[in-house]
Coordinates of C-alpha atoms (C1' of nucleotides) and ligand atoms in Angstrom, one line a residue:
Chain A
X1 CA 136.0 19.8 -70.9
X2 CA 135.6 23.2 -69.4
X3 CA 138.8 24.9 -68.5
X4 CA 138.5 23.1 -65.2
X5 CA 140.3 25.2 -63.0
X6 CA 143.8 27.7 -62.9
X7 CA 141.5 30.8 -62.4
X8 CA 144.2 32.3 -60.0
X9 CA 145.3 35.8 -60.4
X10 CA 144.6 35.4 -64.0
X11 CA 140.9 34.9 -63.4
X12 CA 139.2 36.9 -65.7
X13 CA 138.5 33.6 -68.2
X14 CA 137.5 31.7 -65.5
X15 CA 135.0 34.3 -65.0
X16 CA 133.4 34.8 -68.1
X17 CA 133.6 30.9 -68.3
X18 CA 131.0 30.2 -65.5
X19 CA 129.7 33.8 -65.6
X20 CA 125.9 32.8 -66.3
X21 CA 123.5 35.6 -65.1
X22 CA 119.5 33.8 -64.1
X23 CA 118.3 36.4 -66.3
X24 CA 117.2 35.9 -69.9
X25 CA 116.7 33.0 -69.7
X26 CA 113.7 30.9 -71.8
X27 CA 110.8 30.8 -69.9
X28 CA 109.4 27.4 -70.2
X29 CA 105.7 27.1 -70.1
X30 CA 104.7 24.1 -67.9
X31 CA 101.1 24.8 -68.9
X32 CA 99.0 22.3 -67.9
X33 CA 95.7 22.7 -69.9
X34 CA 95.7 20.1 -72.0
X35 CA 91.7 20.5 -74.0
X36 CA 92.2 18.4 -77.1
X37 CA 90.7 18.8 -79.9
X38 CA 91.7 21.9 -81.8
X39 CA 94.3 23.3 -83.9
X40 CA 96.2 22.2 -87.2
X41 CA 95.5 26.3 -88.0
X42 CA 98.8 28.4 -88.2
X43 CA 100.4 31.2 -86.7
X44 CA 102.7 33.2 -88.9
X45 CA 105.8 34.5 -87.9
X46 CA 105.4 38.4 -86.1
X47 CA 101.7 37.9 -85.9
X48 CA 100.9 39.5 -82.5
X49 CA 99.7 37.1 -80.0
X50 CA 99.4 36.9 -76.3
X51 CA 100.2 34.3 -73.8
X52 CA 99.8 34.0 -70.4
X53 CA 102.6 34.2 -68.6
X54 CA 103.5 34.5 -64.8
X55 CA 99.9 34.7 -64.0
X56 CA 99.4 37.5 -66.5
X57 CA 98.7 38.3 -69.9
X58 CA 101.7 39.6 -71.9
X59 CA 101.6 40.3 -75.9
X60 CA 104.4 38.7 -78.2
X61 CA 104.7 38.0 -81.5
X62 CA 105.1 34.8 -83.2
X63 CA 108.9 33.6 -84.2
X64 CA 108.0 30.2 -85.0
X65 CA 105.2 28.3 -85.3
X66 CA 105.9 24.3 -85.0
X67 CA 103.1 22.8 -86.2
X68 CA 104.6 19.3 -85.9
X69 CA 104.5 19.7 -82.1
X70 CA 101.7 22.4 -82.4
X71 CA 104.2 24.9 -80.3
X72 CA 104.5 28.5 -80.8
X73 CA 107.7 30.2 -80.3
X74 CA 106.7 33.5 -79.1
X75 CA 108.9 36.5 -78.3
X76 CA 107.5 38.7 -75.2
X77 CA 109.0 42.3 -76.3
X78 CA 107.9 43.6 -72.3
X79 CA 110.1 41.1 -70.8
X80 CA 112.2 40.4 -73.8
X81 CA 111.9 36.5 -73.2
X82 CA 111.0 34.0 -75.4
X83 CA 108.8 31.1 -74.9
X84 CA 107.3 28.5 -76.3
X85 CA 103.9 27.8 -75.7
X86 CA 101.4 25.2 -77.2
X87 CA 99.0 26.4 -79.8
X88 CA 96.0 26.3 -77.5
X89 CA 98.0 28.3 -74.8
X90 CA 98.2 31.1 -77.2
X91 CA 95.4 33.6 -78.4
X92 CA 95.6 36.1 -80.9
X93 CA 93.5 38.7 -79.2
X94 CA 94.1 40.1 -75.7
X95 CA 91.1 38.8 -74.0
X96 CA 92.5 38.0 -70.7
X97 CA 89.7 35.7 -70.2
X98 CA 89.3 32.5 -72.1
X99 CA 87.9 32.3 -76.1
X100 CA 89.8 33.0 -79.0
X101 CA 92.3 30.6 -78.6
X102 CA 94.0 30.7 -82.1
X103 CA 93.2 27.6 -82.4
X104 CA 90.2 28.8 -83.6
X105 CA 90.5 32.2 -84.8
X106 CA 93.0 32.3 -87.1
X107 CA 92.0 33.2 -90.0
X108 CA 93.7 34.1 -93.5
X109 CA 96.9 33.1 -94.1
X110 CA 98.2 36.3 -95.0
X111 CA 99.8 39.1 -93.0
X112 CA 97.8 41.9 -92.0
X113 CA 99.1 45.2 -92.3
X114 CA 99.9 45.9 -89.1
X115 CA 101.4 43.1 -88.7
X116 CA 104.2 43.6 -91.1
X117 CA 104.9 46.2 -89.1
X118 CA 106.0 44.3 -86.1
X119 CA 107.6 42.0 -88.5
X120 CA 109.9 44.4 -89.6
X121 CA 111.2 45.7 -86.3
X122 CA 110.9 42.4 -84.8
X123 CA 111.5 40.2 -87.0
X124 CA 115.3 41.1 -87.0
X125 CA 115.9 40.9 -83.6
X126 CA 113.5 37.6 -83.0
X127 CA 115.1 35.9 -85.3
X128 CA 118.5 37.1 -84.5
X129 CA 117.8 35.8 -80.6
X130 CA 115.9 33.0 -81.9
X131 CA 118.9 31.6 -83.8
X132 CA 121.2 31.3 -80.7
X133 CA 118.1 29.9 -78.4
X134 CA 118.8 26.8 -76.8
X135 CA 115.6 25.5 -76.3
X136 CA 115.0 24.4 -80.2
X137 CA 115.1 21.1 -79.1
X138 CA 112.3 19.2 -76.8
X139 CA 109.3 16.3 -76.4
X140 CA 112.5 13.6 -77.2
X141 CA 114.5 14.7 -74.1
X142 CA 111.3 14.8 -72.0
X143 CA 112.8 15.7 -68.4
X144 CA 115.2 18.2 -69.7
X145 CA 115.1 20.6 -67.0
X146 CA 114.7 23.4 -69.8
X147 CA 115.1 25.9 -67.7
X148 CA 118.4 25.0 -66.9
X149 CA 119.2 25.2 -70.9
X150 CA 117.8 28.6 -71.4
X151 CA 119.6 30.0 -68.5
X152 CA 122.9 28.7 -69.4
X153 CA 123.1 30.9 -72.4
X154 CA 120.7 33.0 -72.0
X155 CA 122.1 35.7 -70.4
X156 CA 124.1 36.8 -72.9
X157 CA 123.4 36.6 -76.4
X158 CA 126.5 35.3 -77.4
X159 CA 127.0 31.4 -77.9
X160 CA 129.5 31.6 -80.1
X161 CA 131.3 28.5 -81.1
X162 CA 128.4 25.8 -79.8
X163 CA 125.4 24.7 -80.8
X164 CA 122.7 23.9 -78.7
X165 CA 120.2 21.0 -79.7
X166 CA 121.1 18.3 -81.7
X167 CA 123.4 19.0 -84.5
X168 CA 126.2 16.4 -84.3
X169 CA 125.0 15.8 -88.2
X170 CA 128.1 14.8 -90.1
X171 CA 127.2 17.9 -91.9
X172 CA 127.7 20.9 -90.7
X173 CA 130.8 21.1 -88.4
X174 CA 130.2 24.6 -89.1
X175 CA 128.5 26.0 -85.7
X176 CA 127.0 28.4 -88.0
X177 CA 128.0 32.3 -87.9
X178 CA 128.5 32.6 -84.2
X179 CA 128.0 35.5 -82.3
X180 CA 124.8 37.1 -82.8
X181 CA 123.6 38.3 -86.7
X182 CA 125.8 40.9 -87.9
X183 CA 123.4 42.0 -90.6
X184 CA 120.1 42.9 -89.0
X185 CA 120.0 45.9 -91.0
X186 CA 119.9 43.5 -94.5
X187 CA 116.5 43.3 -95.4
X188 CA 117.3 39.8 -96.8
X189 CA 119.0 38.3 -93.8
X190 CA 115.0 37.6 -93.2
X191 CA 115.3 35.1 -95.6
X192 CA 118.7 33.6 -94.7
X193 CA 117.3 33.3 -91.1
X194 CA 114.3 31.8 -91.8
X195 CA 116.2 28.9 -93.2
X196 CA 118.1 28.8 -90.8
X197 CA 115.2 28.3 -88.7
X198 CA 113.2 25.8 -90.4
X199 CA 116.4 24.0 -90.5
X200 CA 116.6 23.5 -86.9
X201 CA 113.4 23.7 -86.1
X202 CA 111.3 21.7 -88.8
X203 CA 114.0 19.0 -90.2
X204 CA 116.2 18.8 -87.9
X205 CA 114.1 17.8 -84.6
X206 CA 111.1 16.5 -86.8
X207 CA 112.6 13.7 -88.1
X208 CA 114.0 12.5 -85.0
X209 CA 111.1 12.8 -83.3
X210 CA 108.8 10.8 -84.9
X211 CA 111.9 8.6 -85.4
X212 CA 110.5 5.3 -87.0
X213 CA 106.8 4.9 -85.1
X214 CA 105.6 7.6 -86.3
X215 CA 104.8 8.5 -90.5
X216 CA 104.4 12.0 -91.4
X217 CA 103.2 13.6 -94.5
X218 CA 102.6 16.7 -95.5
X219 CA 99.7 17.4 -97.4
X220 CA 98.5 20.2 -99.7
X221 CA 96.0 22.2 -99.3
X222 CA 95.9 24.0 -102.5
X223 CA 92.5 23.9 -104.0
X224 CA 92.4 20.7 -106.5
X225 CA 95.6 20.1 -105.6
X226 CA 95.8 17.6 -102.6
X227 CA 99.6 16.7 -103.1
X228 CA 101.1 14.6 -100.7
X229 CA 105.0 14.7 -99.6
X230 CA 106.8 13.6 -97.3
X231 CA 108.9 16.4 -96.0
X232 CA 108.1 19.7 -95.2
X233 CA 110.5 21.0 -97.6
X234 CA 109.3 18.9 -100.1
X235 CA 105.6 20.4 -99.6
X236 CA 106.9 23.8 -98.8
X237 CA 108.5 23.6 -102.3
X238 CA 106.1 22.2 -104.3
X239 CA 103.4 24.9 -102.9
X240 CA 106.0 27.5 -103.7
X241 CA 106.5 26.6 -107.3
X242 CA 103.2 24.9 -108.2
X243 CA 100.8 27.9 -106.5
X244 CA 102.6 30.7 -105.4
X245 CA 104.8 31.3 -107.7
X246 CA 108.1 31.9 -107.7
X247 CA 107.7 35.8 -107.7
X248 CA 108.9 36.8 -104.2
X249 CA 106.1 38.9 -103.4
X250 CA 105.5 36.0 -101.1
X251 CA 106.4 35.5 -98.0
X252 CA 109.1 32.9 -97.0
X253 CA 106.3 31.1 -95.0
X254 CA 103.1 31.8 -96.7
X255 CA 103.4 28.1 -97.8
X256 CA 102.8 27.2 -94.3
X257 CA 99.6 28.0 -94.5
X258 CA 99.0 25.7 -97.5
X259 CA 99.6 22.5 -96.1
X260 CA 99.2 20.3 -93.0
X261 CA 101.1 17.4 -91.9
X262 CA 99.2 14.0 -91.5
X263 CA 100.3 11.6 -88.8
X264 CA 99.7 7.6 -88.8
X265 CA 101.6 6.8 -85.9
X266 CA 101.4 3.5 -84.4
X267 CA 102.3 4.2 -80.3
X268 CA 101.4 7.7 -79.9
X269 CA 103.0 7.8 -77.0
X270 CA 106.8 8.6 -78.0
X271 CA 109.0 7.5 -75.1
X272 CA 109.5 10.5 -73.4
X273 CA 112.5 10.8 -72.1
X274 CA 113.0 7.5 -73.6
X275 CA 115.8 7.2 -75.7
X276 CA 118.1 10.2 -77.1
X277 CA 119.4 7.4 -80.0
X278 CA 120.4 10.1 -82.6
X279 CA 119.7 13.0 -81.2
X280 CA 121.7 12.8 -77.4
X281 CA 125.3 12.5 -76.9
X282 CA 125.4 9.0 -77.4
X283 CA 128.0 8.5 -74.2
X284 CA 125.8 9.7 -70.7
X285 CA 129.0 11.0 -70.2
X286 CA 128.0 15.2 -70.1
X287 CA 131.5 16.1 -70.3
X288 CA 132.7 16.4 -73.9
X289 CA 135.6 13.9 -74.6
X290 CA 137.6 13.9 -77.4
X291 CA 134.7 12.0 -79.5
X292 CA 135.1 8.5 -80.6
X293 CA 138.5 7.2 -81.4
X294 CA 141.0 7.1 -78.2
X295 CA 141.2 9.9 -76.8
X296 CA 142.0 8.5 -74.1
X297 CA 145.1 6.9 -74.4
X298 CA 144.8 4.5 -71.3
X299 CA 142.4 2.4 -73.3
X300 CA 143.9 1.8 -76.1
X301 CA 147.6 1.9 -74.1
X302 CA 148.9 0.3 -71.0
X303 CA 150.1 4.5 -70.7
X304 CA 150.6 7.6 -72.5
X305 CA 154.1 6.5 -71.7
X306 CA 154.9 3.2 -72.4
X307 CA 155.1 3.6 -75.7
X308 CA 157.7 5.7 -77.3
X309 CA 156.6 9.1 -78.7
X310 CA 156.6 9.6 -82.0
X311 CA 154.5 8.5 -84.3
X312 CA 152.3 6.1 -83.0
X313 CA 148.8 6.8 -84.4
X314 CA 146.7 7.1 -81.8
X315 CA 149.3 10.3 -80.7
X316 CA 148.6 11.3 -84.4
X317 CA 145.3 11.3 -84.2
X318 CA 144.8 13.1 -81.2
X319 CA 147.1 15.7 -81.6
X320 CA 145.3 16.2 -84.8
X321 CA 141.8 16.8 -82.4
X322 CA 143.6 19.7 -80.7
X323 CA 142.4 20.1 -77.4
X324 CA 138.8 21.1 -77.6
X325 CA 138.8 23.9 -77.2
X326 CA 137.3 24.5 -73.8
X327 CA 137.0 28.2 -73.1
X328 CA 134.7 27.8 -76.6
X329 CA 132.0 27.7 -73.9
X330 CA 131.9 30.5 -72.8
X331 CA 128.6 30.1 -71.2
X332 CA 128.4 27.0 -70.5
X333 CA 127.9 25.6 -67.1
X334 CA 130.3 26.0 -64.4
X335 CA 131.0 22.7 -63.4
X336 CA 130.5 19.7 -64.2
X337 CA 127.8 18.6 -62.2
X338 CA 124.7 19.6 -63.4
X339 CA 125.1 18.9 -67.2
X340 CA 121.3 17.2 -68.1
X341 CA 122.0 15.2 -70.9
X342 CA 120.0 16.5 -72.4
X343 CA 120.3 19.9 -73.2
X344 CA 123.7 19.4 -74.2
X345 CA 124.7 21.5 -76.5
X346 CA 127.4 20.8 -79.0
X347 CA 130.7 22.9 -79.0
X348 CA 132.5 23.5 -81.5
X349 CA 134.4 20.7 -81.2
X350 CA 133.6 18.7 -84.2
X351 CA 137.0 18.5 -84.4
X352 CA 137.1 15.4 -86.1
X353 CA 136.8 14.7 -89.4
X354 CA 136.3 18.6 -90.4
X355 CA 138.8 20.4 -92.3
X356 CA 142.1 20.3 -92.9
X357 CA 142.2 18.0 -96.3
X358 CA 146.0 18.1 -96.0
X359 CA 147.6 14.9 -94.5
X360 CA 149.0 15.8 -91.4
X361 CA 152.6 15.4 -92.2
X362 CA 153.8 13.6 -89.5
X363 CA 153.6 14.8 -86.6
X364 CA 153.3 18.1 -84.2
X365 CA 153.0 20.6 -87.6
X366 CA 149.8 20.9 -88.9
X367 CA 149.1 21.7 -85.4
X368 CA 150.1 25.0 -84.6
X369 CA 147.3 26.1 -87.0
X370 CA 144.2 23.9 -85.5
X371 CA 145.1 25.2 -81.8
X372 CA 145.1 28.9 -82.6
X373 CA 142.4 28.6 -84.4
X374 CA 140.4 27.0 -82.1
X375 CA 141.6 28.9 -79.3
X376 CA 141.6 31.9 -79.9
X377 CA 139.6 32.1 -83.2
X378 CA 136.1 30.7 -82.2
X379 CA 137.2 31.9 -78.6
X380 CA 137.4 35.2 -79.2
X381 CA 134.8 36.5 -80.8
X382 CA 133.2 38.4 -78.3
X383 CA 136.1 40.0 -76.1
X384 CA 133.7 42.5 -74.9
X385 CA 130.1 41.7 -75.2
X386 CA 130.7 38.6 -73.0
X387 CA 129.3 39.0 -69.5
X388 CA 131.1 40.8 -67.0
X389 CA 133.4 39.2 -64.1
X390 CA 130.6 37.2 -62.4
X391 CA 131.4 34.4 -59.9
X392 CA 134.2 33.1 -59.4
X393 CA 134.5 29.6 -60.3
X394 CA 135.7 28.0 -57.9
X395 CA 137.3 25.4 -60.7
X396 CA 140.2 25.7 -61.8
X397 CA 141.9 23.2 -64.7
X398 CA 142.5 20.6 -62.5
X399 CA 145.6 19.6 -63.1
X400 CA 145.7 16.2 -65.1
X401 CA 148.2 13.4 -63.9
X402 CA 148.7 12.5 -67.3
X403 CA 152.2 13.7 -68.1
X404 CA 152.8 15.9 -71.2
X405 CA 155.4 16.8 -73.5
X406 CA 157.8 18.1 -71.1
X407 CA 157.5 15.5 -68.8
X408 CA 157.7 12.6 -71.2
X409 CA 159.7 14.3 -74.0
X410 CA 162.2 16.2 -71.4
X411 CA 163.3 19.6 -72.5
X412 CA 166.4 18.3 -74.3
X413 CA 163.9 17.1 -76.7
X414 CA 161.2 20.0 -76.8
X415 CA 161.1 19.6 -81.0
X416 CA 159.2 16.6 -80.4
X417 CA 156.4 18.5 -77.7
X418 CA 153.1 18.7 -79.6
X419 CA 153.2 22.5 -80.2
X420 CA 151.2 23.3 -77.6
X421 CA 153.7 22.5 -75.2
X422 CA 155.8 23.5 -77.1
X423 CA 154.3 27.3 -76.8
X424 CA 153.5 27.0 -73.4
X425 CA 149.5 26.1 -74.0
X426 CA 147.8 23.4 -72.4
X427 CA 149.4 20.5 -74.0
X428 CA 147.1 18.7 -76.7
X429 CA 149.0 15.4 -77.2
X430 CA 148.3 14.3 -73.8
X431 CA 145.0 14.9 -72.6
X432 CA 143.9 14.9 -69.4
Chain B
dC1 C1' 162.1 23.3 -56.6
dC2 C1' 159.1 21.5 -61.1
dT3 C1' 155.2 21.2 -64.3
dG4 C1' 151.3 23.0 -66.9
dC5 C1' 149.6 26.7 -69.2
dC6 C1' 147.2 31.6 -69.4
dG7 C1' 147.9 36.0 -71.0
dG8 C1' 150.7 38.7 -73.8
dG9 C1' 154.1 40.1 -76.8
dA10 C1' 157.1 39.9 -80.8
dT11 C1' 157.6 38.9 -85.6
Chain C
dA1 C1' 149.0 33.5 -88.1
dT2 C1' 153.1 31.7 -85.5
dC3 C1' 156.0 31.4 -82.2
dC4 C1' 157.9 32.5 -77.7
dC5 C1' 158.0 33.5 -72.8
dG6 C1' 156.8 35.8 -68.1
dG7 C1' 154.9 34.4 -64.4
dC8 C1' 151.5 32.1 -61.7
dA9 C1' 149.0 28.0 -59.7
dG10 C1' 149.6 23.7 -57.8
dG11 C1' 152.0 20.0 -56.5
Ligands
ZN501 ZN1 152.0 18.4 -75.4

DNA sequence: CCTGCCGGGAT
DNA sequence: ATCCCGGCAGG
């Protein structure tokens, strides 16, 4: 639910709301060269590589290298893009040519000096854009118009409250520290990012992917080792404690380099854009409703009003989902229109079960704190950095029929408007 | 008019 | 953080 529309005089939200700029955005390779054979070496993160891209060659370095999908996340400093590329599109030596793919030329699995250096300087900032990029997620949504994605946020490096890809885990309602890395200068928050990384990159979209046709191990390499596990953590952990030791003299990913994942998939060919089971908003439905339970009264309820306010639980419950909290997005799409399934990208809004252990007493109290807090806290965060007045939208929050508080309640009774209402906020009993 | 609610302001 | 309200958009 986007702050439909009310962008009058007062516009400015509605602004940064749609304001997506085409720039930044994640160039998607549609490479078509599809040779076989190769690969299963590794790229390490800020190795230097090069890529084609827009007809020419450009340098990058490595952010990520997906060996499950054999796709290389590469960060282009010249145009300050990032883009994924498969292994075999990406060399490590600037022959414009053809030959070394890395495929073939990679070689030890240990940083070379020069290297490191990029890694430092880059490292930070790679990561720190890598962590908001929307594109983590792929193969499973097949059509995904990525570019789309990648332009949505990728303008500004915000993304605040939302996650993009598939998070929805009961886990982490968290959306993670918003806003972009405050601590690029830590030398650690290398590590912390990393995680991070191999979080949504490696377990999140691995296991989905390769859902139930597919069996994946991971397999040492270690000389006279030959261990076999069954998650990449697993592996990365045993190759950490059994050979490299715990001393951190290593790098975070060295263990990449001493394993490799073994497939036996029955039906290679994954449905494409087949099914989204787990990963996709299970509703087609782009627009984010108040998740599961009713939401919307109408179902559950001949009408909002038929029934008499207080205290019925469905009003409970809702009022306990305040709102979700729309202008979260602040870059999301404009309008509803052209939301792809796909790339949908979770807001904040995991509303549900998160916090708030207390028992809501009653009614219309514990509230106050949930709308604020989603409002303005996740809201705010980036009062300046967000992208200047662009378009105006020409939505505005289209009024909903459904009558709130006021309406039902009548002022003589405003103690029993949701608080919302009550303050003069869009009403959160009574959703639209 | 009235309603819904954004942006701000006060405490 | 909470609460309140001016004033505008839309009907
Ligand atoms: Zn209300």
């Amino acid at each position: 639910m986007v702050p439909k529309t009310r962008l009058g005089k007062r516009s400015p939200l509605g602004t940064l709301v749609c304001g997506s700029s085409a720039e930044g955005l994640t160039e998607t390779g549609a490479h078509g060269c599809q040779d076989g054979g190769l690969h299963r070496s590794k790229l390490y993160p800020g190795q230097k590589v090069y890529v084609h891209c827009g007809g020419q060659e450009c340098g990058g370095v490595v952010e990520q290298h997906n060996h499950v999908d054999n796709e290389v996340s590469i960060f282009l400093p010249q145009l300050n893009q990032h883009v994924h590329r498969k292994l075999e599109d990406v060399w490590t030596s600037p022959t414009s040519s053809s030959t070394s793919s890395v495929s073939s030329s990679i070689d030890v699995p240990r940083r070379s000096v020069e290297a490191v250096d990029m890694d430092e300087i880059m490292a930070a900032m790679v990561l720190t854009s890598l962590s908001c990029s929307p594109v983590v997620q792929h193969s499973t949504q097949g059509s995904v118009t990525p570019a789309l994605c990648g332009m949505e946020n990728g303008g500004s490096e915000l993304s605040d409250g939302g996650y993009w890809s598939c998070d929805h885990g009961n886990g982490s309602p968290a959306p993670s520290p918003p806003i972009e890395e405050t601590d690029k200068s830590n030398p650690h928050a290398d590590e912390g990012l990393d995680m991070e990384m191999d979080q949504m990159l490696f377990n999140e979209p691995t296991p989905r992917k390769r859902k139930n046709s597919v069996k994946v191990a991971y397999w040492c390499l270690w000389p006279n080792c030959g261990k076999v596990l069954t998650t990449v953590v697993g592996i990365k952990r045993h190759i950490r404690n059994s050979h490299l030791g715990q001393s951190d003299e290593h790098s975070q990913r060295e263990e990449d380099f001493y394993y490799t994942e073994v497939y036996q998939d029955f039906e290679q060919t994954a449905p494409p854009g087949g099914h989204r089971a787990s990963c996709t908003s299970p509703s087609p439905i782009p627009s984010q409703h108040t998740p599961p339970s009713p939401s919307t009264p109408d179902t559950l309820q001949p009408s909002p009003l038929s029934q008499s306010a207080p205290g019925s639980f469905w009003q409970v419950h809702s009022e306990h989902s305040y709102q979700a909290p729309a202008p979260v997005q602040v870059v999301t799409q404009s309008k509803p229109v052209p939301v792809p399934v796909s790339c949908h990208w979770t807001p904040s809004l995991t509303v549900h079960q998160s916090k708030q252990g207390s028992p809501f007493r009653r009614r219309s109290v514990s509230v106050g704190e949930q709308w604020l807090q989603n409002n303005s806290a996740s809201f705010r965060p980036h009062p300046a950095s967000v992208s200047p007045p662009r378009n105006h939208c020409t939505s505005r929050r289209i009024r909903g029929e459904a009558k709130k508080c006021r309406k039902v309640y009548g002022i003589e009774h405003r103690d029993q408007w949701c608080t919302a209402c009550r303050w003069k906020k869009a009403c959160q009993r009574f959703l639209d």
